[in-house]
C-alpha cells in the first residue's frame, strides 16, 4: 500500500519535472529562432 502511494507520487513528480523541461526547451527554441531572424535582418541592413 505505502509503496504504491510513493510510486504514484514519484510518477506525478517526474511528469511535472518533464513538463517543465519540455517548456524550457520550447522557450529556448523560440528564443533562438528570434535571434536568427534578428541576425538575418541586421546582416541585410549592412
PDB file of N, CA and C in Angstrom:
ATOM      1  N   UNK A   1       0.841  -1.203   0.000  1.00  0.00           N
ATOM      2  CA  UNK A   1       0.000   0.000   0.000  1.00  0.00           C
ATOM      3  C   UNK A   1       0.872   1.249   0.000  1.00  0.00           C
ATOM      4  N   UNK A   2       1.755   1.329   0.981  1.00  0.00           N
ATOM      5  CA  UNK A   2       2.616   2.511   1.109  1.00  0.00           C
ATOM      6  C   UNK A   2       3.514   2.663  -0.118  1.00  0.00           C
ATOM      7  N   UNK A   3       4.076   1.549  -0.575  1.00  0.00           N
ATOM      8  CA  UNK A   3       4.974   1.598  -1.736  1.00  0.00           C
ATOM      9  C   UNK A   3       4.225   2.101  -2.970  1.00  0.00           C
ATOM     10  N   UNK A   4       2.972   1.659  -3.134  1.00  0.00           N
ATOM     11  CA  UNK A   4       2.169   2.119  -4.283  1.00  0.00           C
ATOM     12  C   UNK A   4       1.954   3.621  -4.227  1.00  0.00           C
ATOM     13  N   UNK A   5       1.647   4.144  -3.031  1.00  0.00           N
ATOM     14  CA  UNK A   5       1.419   5.587  -2.880  1.00  0.00           C
ATOM     15  C   UNK A   5       2.677   6.368  -3.244  1.00  0.00           C
ATOM     16  N   UNK A   6       3.802   5.912  -2.742  1.00  0.00           N
ATOM     17  CA  UNK A   6       5.076   6.580  -3.041  1.00  0.00           C
ATOM     18  C   UNK A   6       5.332   6.545  -4.542  1.00  0.00           C
ATOM     19  N   UNK A   7       5.050   5.416  -5.169  1.00  0.00           N
ATOM     20  CA  UNK A   7       5.235   5.267  -6.609  1.00  0.00           C
ATOM     21  C   UNK A   7       4.390   6.255  -7.389  1.00  0.00           C
ATOM     22  N   UNK A   8       3.131   6.411  -6.972  1.00  0.00           N
ATOM     23  CA  UNK A   8       2.233   7.354  -7.656  1.00  0.00           C
ATOM     24  C   UNK A   8       2.751   8.781  -7.512  1.00  0.00           C
ATOM     25  N   UNK A   9       3.149   9.138  -6.301  1.00  0.00           N
ATOM     26  CA  UNK A   9       3.656  10.493  -6.075  1.00  0.00           C
ATOM     27  C   UNK A   9       4.922  10.725  -6.892  1.00  0.00           C
ATOM     28  N   UNK A  10       5.796   9.720  -6.943  1.00  0.00           N
ATOM     29  CA  UNK A  10       7.039   9.840  -7.698  1.00  0.00           C
ATOM     30  C   UNK A  10       6.743  10.059  -9.174  1.00  0.00           C
ATOM     31  N   UNK A  11       5.766   9.293  -9.711  1.00  0.00           N
ATOM     32  CA  UNK A  11       5.405   9.431 -11.127  1.00  0.00           C
ATOM     33  C   UNK A  11       4.876  10.826 -11.424  1.00  0.00           C
ATOM     34  N   UNK A  12       4.031  11.356 -10.524  1.00  0.00           N
ATOM     35  CA  UNK A  12       3.489  12.693 -10.786  1.00  0.00           C
ATOM     36  C   UNK A  12       4.594  13.740 -10.690  1.00  0.00           C
ATOM     37  N   UNK A  13       5.543  13.542  -9.783  1.00  0.00           N
ATOM     38  CA  UNK A  13       6.679  14.469  -9.689  1.00  0.00           C
ATOM     39  C   UNK A  13       7.509  14.421 -10.965  1.00  0.00           C
ATOM     40  N   UNK A  14       7.758  13.217 -11.463  1.00  0.00           N
ATOM     41  CA  UNK A  14       8.526  13.053 -12.703  1.00  0.00           C
ATOM     42  C   UNK A  14       7.829  13.780 -13.847  1.00  0.00           C
ATOM     43  N   UNK A  15       6.500  13.635 -13.927  1.00  0.00           N
ATOM     44  CA  UNK A  15       5.734  14.256 -15.005  1.00  0.00           C
ATOM     45  C   UNK A  15       5.854  15.774 -14.935  1.00  0.00           C
ATOM     46  N   UNK A  16       5.728  16.326 -13.740  1.00  0.00           N
ATOM     47  CA  UNK A  16       5.836  17.781 -13.577  1.00  0.00           C
ATOM     48  C   UNK A  16       7.213  18.234 -14.037  1.00  0.00           C
ATOM     49  N   UNK A  17       8.248  17.516 -13.624  1.00  0.00           N
ATOM     50  CA  UNK A  17       9.613  17.889 -14.000  1.00  0.00           C
ATOM     51  C   UNK A  17       9.783  17.822 -15.513  1.00  0.00           C
ATOM     52  N   UNK A  18       9.291  16.752 -16.130  1.00  0.00           N
ATOM     53  CA  UNK A  18       9.401  16.602 -17.583  1.00  0.00           C
ATOM     54  C   UNK A  18       8.689  17.739 -18.305  1.00  0.00           C
ATOM     55  N   UNK A  19       7.487  18.104 -17.827  1.00  0.00           N
ATOM     56  CA  UNK A  19       6.740  19.197 -18.447  1.00  0.00           C
ATOM     57  C   UNK A  19       7.543  20.490 -18.382  1.00  0.00           C
ATOM     58  N   UNK A  20       8.179  20.729 -17.245  1.00  0.00           N
ATOM     59  CA  UNK A  20       8.983  21.951 -17.100  1.00  0.00           C
ATOM     60  C   UNK A  20      10.148  21.944 -18.075  1.00  0.00           C
ATOM     61  N   UNK A  21      10.795  20.789 -18.198  1.00  0.00           N
ATOM     62  CA  UNK A  21      11.942  20.684 -19.111  1.00  0.00           C
ATOM     63  C   UNK A  21      11.475  20.919 -20.547  1.00  0.00           C
ATOM     64  N   UNK A  22      10.328  20.324 -20.910  1.00  0.00           N
ATOM     65  CA  UNK A  22       9.789  20.498 -22.265  1.00  0.00           C
ATOM     66  C   UNK A  22       9.477  21.967 -22.515  1.00  0.00           C
ATOM     67  N   UNK A  23       8.868  22.623 -21.521  1.00  0.00           N
ATOM     68  CA  UNK A  23       8.557  24.049 -21.669  1.00  0.00           C
ATOM     69  C   UNK A  23       9.830  24.861 -21.857  1.00  0.00           C
ATOM     70  N   UNK A  24      10.872  24.530 -21.093  1.00  0.00           N
ATOM     71  CA  UNK A  24      12.142  25.247 -21.214  1.00  0.00           C
ATOM     72  C   UNK A  24      12.737  25.066 -22.602  1.00  0.00           C
ATOM     73  N   UNK A  25      12.669  23.850 -23.125  1.00  0.00           N
ATOM     74  CA  UNK A  25      13.217  23.571 -24.459  1.00  0.00           C
ATOM     75  C   UNK A  25      12.448  24.361 -25.515  1.00  0.00           C
ATOM     76  N   UNK A  26      11.107  24.390 -25.392  1.00  0.00           N
ATOM     77  CA  UNK A  26      10.295  25.135 -26.361  1.00  0.00           C
ATOM     78  C   UNK A  26      10.628  26.619 -26.302  1.00  0.00           C
ATOM     79  N   UNK A  27      10.772  27.153 -25.098  1.00  0.00           N
ATOM     80  CA  UNK A  27      11.107  28.571 -24.934  1.00  0.00           C
ATOM     81  C   UNK A  27      12.461  28.853 -25.564  1.00  0.00           C
ATOM     82  N   UNK A  28      13.419  27.955 -25.345  1.00  0.00           N
ATOM     83  CA  UNK A  28      14.760  28.121 -25.894  1.00  0.00           C
ATOM     84  C   UNK A  28      14.716  28.117 -27.422  1.00  0.00           C
ATOM     85  N   UNK A  29      13.929  27.199 -28.005  1.00  0.00           N
ATOM     86  CA  UNK A  29      13.814  27.131 -29.469  1.00  0.00           C
ATOM     87  C   UNK A  29      13.243  28.415 -30.033  1.00  0.00           C
ATOM     88  N   UNK A  30      12.206  28.941 -29.402  1.00  0.00           N
ATOM     89  CA  UNK A  30      11.589  30.190 -29.862  1.00  0.00           C
ATOM     90  C   UNK A  30      12.604  31.320 -29.776  1.00  0.00           C
ATOM     91  N   UNK A  31      13.338  31.381 -28.674  1.00  0.00           N
ATOM     92  CA  UNK A  31      14.328  32.443 -28.483  1.00  0.00           C
ATOM     93  C   UNK A  31      15.424  32.349 -29.541  1.00  0.00           C
ATOM     94  N   UNK A  32      15.884  31.136 -29.837  1.00  0.00           N
ATOM     95  CA  UNK A  32      16.959  31.003 -30.826  1.00  0.00           C
ATOM     96  C   UNK A  32      16.455  31.342 -32.227  1.00  0.00           C
ATOM     97  N   UNK A  33      15.196  31.014 -32.521  1.00  0.00           N
ATOM     98  CA  UNK A  33      14.615  31.400 -33.816  1.00  0.00           C
ATOM     99  C   UNK A  33      14.557  32.918 -33.935  1.00  0.00           C
ATOM    100  N   UNK A  34      14.114  33.571 -32.875  1.00  0.00           N
ATOM    101  CA  UNK A  34      14.021  35.031 -32.882  1.00  0.00           C
ATOM    102  C   UNK A  34      15.407  35.635 -33.079  1.00  0.00           C
ATOM    103  N   UNK A  35      16.394  35.050 -32.427  1.00  0.00           N
ATOM    104  CA  UNK A  35      17.768  35.547 -32.540  1.00  0.00           C
ATOM    105  C   UNK A  35      18.268  35.411 -33.979  1.00  0.00           C
ATOM    106  N   UNK A  36      17.964  34.268 -34.612  1.00  0.00           N
ATOM    107  CA  UNK A  36      18.365  34.069 -36.013  1.00  0.00           C
ATOM    108  C   UNK A  36      17.738  35.124 -36.909  1.00  0.00           C
ATOM    109  N   UNK A  37      16.456  35.399 -36.705  1.00  0.00           N
ATOM    110  CA  UNK A  37      15.757  36.395 -37.522  1.00  0.00           C
ATOM    111  C   UNK A  37      16.385  37.770 -37.342  1.00  0.00           C
ATOM    112  N   UNK A  38      16.706  38.118 -36.100  1.00  0.00           N
ATOM    113  CA  UNK A  38      17.337  39.424 -35.827  1.00  0.00           C
ATOM    114  C   UNK A  38      18.694  39.506 -36.510  1.00  0.00           C
ATOM    115  N   UNK A  39      19.441  38.417 -36.460  1.00  0.00           N
ATOM    116  CA  UNK A  39      20.765  38.390 -37.077  1.00  0.00           C
ATOM    117  C   UNK A  39      20.644  38.568 -38.590  1.00  0.00           C
ATOM    118  N   UNK A  40      19.694  37.847 -39.197  1.00  0.00           N
ATOM    119  CA  UNK A  40      19.456  37.982 -40.646  1.00  0.00           C
ATOM    120  C   UNK A  40      19.132  39.429 -40.993  1.00  0.00           C
ATOM    121  N   UNK A  41      18.243  40.034 -40.236  1.00  0.00           N
ATOM    122  CA  UNK A  41      17.803  41.405 -40.503  1.00  0.00           C
ATOM    123  C   UNK A  41      18.979  42.367 -40.408  1.00  0.00           C
ATOM    124  N   UNK A  42      19.820  42.193 -39.392  1.00  0.00           N
ATOM    125  CA  UNK A  42      20.933  43.135 -39.226  1.00  0.00           C
ATOM    126  C   UNK A  42      21.984  42.944 -40.315  1.00  0.00           C
ATOM    127  N   UNK A  43      22.159  41.718 -40.786  1.00  0.00           N
ATOM    128  CA  UNK A  43      23.115  41.467 -41.874  1.00  0.00           C
ATOM    129  C   UNK A  43      22.602  42.105 -43.167  1.00  0.00           C
ATOM    130  N   UNK A  44      21.294  41.974 -43.421  1.00  0.00           N
ATOM    131  CA  UNK A  44      20.707  42.529 -44.645  1.00  0.00           C
ATOM    132  C   UNK A  44      20.772  44.053 -44.652  1.00  0.00           C
ATOM    133  N   UNK A  45      20.729  44.670 -43.485  1.00  0.00           N
ATOM    134  CA  UNK A  45      20.754  46.135 -43.410  1.00  0.00           C
ATOM    135  C   UNK A  45      22.131  46.696 -43.746  1.00  0.00           C
ATOM    136  N   UNK A  46      23.182  45.914 -43.512  1.00  0.00           N
ATOM    137  CA  UNK A  46      24.550  46.420 -43.714  1.00  0.00           C
ATOM    138  C   UNK A  46      24.886  46.617 -45.180  1.00  0.00           C
TER     139      UNK A  46
END
